[in-house]
mmCIF file of C-alpha atoms in Angstrom:
data_model
loop_
_atom_site.group_PDB
_atom_site.id
_atom_site.type_symbol
_atom_site.label_atom_id
_atom_site.label_comp_id
_atom_site.label_asym_id
_atom_site.label_seq_id
_atom_site.Cartn_x
_atom_site.Cartn_y
_atom_site.Cartn_z
ATOM 1 C CA MET A 6 0.000 0.000 0.000
ATOM 2 C CA SER A 7 1.471 3.358 -0.993
ATOM 3 C CA GLU A 8 1.851 6.210 1.481
ATOM 4 C CA ALA A 9 -0.743 8.241 -0.445
ATOM 5 C CA THR A 10 -3.260 5.387 -0.355
ATOM 6 C CA ALA A 11 -2.752 4.940 3.387
ATOM 7 C CA GLU A 12 -3.554 8.627 3.936
ATOM 8 C CA THR A 13 -6.666 8.758 1.775
ATOM 9 C CA GLY A 14 -9.736 6.876 2.849
ATOM 10 C CA ALA A 15 -12.686 6.666 0.518
ATOM 11 C CA ALA A 16 -16.305 5.658 0.794
ATOM 12 C CA THR A 17 -17.119 2.271 -0.709
ATOM 13 C CA GLY A 18 -20.091 0.054 -1.447
ATOM 14 C CA GLY A 19 -23.527 1.222 -0.407
ATOM 15 C CA VAL A 20 -22.184 4.347 1.319
ATOM 16 C CA LYS A 21 -20.484 5.480 -1.896
ATOM 17 C CA ILE A 22 -23.672 4.847 -3.871
ATOM 18 C CA LEU A 23 -25.712 6.772 -1.294
ATOM 19 C CA LEU A 24 -23.317 9.743 -1.415
ATOM 20 C CA ARG A 25 -23.473 9.824 -5.208
ATOM 21 C CA LEU A 26 -27.290 9.605 -5.143
ATOM 22 C CA GLU A 27 -27.338 12.475 -2.637
ATOM 23 C CA GLY A 28 -25.298 14.485 -5.138
ATOM 24 C CA LEU A 29 -27.750 13.683 -7.913
ATOM 25 C CA THR A 30 -30.651 14.655 -5.649
ATOM 26 C CA LEU A 31 -28.944 17.945 -4.770
ATOM 27 C CA PHE A 32 -28.326 18.714 -8.450
ATOM 28 C CA ALA A 33 -31.902 17.908 -9.465
ATOM 29 C CA GLY A 34 -33.357 19.819 -6.517
ATOM 30 C CA MET A 35 -31.320 22.947 -7.207
ATOM 31 C CA VAL A 36 -32.186 22.881 -10.920
ATOM 32 C CA VAL A 37 -35.901 22.550 -10.083
ATOM 33 C CA LEU A 38 -35.661 25.390 -7.541
ATOM 34 C CA TYR A 39 -33.786 27.536 -10.062
ATOM 35 C CA TRP A 40 -36.504 26.839 -12.632
ATOM 36 C CA ALA A 41 -39.253 27.627 -10.071
ATOM 37 C CA TRP A 42 -37.305 30.751 -9.093
ATOM 38 C CA ASP A 43 -37.427 31.668 -12.806
ATOM 39 C CA GLY A 44 -33.681 32.259 -12.885
ATOM 40 C CA SER A 45 -31.876 33.171 -16.088
ATOM 41 C CA TRP A 46 -30.599 30.066 -17.861
ATOM 42 C CA THR A 47 -27.907 32.191 -19.472
ATOM 43 C CA VAL A 48 -26.625 33.105 -15.998
ATOM 44 C CA PHE A 49 -26.878 29.430 -15.022
ATOM 45 C CA ALA A 50 -24.774 28.382 -18.023
ATOM 46 C CA LEU A 51 -22.211 31.131 -17.430
ATOM 47 C CA LEU A 52 -21.742 30.381 -13.722
ATOM 48 C CA PHE A 53 -22.198 26.609 -13.573
ATOM 49 C CA LEU A 54 -18.527 25.714 -14.079
ATOM 50 C CA VAL A 55 -17.044 28.653 -12.134
ATOM 51 C CA PRO A 56 -16.253 26.498 -9.057
ATOM 52 C CA ASP A 57 -13.976 24.423 -11.274
ATOM 53 C CA LEU A 58 -11.642 27.395 -11.616
ATOM 54 C CA SER A 59 -10.417 26.232 -8.213
ATOM 55 C CA PHE A 60 -8.417 23.609 -10.169
ATOM 56 C CA LEU A 61 -5.937 26.375 -10.910
ATOM 57 C CA ALA A 62 -4.743 26.236 -7.294
ATOM 58 C CA TYR A 63 -3.140 22.884 -8.124
ATOM 59 C CA LEU A 64 -0.568 24.857 -10.103
ATOM 60 C CA ALA A 65 0.925 25.887 -6.744
ATOM 61 C CA ASP A 66 0.974 22.400 -5.180
ATOM 62 C CA ALA A 67 -1.344 19.528 -4.270
ATOM 63 C CA LYS A 68 -1.922 20.622 -0.669
ATOM 64 C CA PHE A 69 -2.953 24.167 -1.632
ATOM 65 C CA GLY A 70 -4.926 22.825 -4.599
ATOM 66 C CA ALA A 71 -6.919 20.478 -2.363
ATOM 67 C CA LEU A 72 -7.591 23.274 0.137
ATOM 68 C CA VAL A 73 -8.928 25.669 -2.512
ATOM 69 C CA TYR A 74 -10.826 22.973 -4.426
ATOM 70 C CA ASN A 75 -12.499 21.735 -1.220
ATOM 71 C CA ALA A 76 -13.430 25.289 -0.209
ATOM 72 C CA ALA A 77 -15.134 25.747 -3.588
ATOM 73 C CA HIS A 78 -16.792 22.313 -3.486
ATOM 74 C CA SER A 79 -18.069 22.017 0.072
ATOM 75 C CA TYR A 80 -21.620 22.939 1.047
ATOM 76 C CA MET A 81 -20.638 25.555 3.627
ATOM 77 C CA ALA A 82 -20.165 28.669 1.487
ATOM 78 C CA PRO A 83 -23.103 28.165 -0.906
ATOM 79 C CA VAL A 84 -25.488 27.317 1.953
ATOM 80 C CA ALA A 85 -24.326 30.446 3.805
ATOM 81 C CA LEU A 86 -24.873 32.405 0.582
ATOM 82 C CA LEU A 87 -28.326 30.847 0.154
ATOM 83 C CA THR A 88 -29.224 31.835 3.706
ATOM 84 C CA LEU A 89 -27.949 35.357 3.141
ATOM 85 C CA GLY A 90 -29.872 35.580 -0.128
ATOM 86 C CA PHE A 91 -33.111 34.672 1.612
ATOM 87 C CA GLY A 92 -32.328 36.944 4.534
ATOM 88 C CA VAL A 93 -31.757 40.040 2.423
ATOM 89 C CA ALA A 94 -34.126 38.997 -0.396
ATOM 90 C CA SER A 95 -31.403 39.175 -3.045
ATOM 91 C CA PRO A 96 -32.345 37.367 -6.289
ATOM 92 C CA LEU A 97 -28.773 37.409 -7.603
ATOM 93 C CA THR A 98 -27.377 35.985 -4.356
ATOM 94 C CA LEU A 99 -30.001 33.227 -4.379
ATOM 95 C CA SER A 100 -29.299 32.435 -8.020
ATOM 96 C CA ILE A 101 -25.550 32.132 -7.421
ATOM 97 C CA ALA A 102 -26.119 29.874 -4.413
ATOM 98 C CA LEU A 103 -28.526 27.581 -6.305
ATOM 99 C CA ILE A 104 -26.144 27.304 -9.262
ATOM 100 C CA TRP A 105 -23.173 26.640 -6.977
ATOM 101 C CA LEU A 106 -25.052 23.902 -5.114
ATOM 102 C CA ALA A 107 -26.197 22.369 -8.417
ATOM 103 C CA HIS A 108 -22.555 22.256 -9.524
ATOM 104 C CA ILE A 109 -21.452 20.527 -6.328
ATOM 105 C CA GLY A 110 -24.335 18.070 -6.669
ATOM 106 C CA ILE A 111 -23.486 16.984 -10.208
ATOM 107 C CA ASP A 112 -19.796 16.709 -9.315
ATOM 108 C CA ARG A 113 -20.628 14.391 -6.418
ATOM 109 C CA ALA A 114 -23.067 12.386 -8.557
ATOM 110 C CA LEU A 115 -20.290 11.857 -11.110
ATOM 111 C CA GLY A 116 -17.854 10.742 -8.413
ATOM 112 C CA TYR A 117 -15.765 13.894 -8.065
ATOM 113 C CA GLY A 118 -15.414 14.110 -4.328
ATOM 114 C CA LEU A 119 -13.545 16.349 -1.955
ATOM 115 C CA LYS A 120 -9.793 16.092 -2.471
ATOM 116 C CA TYR A 121 -6.997 14.827 -0.266
ATOM 117 C CA SER A 122 -3.624 16.584 -0.357
ATOM 118 C CA ALA A 123 -2.048 13.398 -1.767
ATOM 119 C CA GLY A 124 -3.112 14.586 -5.226
ATOM 120 C CA PHE A 125 -6.067 15.579 -7.366
ATOM 121 C CA GLY A 126 -7.085 11.980 -8.033
ATOM 122 C CA PHE A 127 -7.557 11.107 -4.347
ATOM 123 C CA THR A 128 -11.121 11.920 -3.235
ATOM 124 C CA HIS A 129 -13.508 10.964 -0.467
ATOM 125 C CA LEU A 130 -15.526 9.108 -3.110
ATOM 126 C CA GLY A 131 -12.534 7.097 -4.324
ATOM 127 C CA ARG A 132 -9.781 7.475 -6.893
ATOM 128 C CA ILE A 133 -10.483 9.334 -10.122
ATOM 129 C CA GLY A 134 -8.489 9.532 -13.319
ATOM 130 C CA ARG A 135 -6.318 6.994 -15.115
ATOM 131 C CA GLN A 136 -4.842 5.614 -11.883
ATOM 132 C CA SER A 137 -8.324 4.740 -10.579
ATOM 133 C CA ARG A 138 -8.393 1.690 -12.836
ATOM 134 C CA THR A 139 -5.266 0.124 -11.302
#
């Protein structure tokens, strides 16, 4: 077992399936809410992949990359933004939060989990990339 593998646990079996289904549910729920909210689909398309810009932090190193990626792909900031949007009745804030949560949901449904500092391919949902097949 490599040092990286020993440091990176991942969900397996039914738990992994449940986490991916939760992601799919989050994505579908946020898209339905965005539709009910009558949000702009142009804004949705423009902002949907913005959290993935966090990949650029991997240019510095894997530890910093994982930190920035996880900050952009955890529920904390978009849920806080959603709460703020409701609190101050800000349509733009609500739209951004719904889009951000939809992005996180589809990522989780596709198996792109939160990252470990061992490298981009080590996630809480298992290995991703070419090395995941070995």
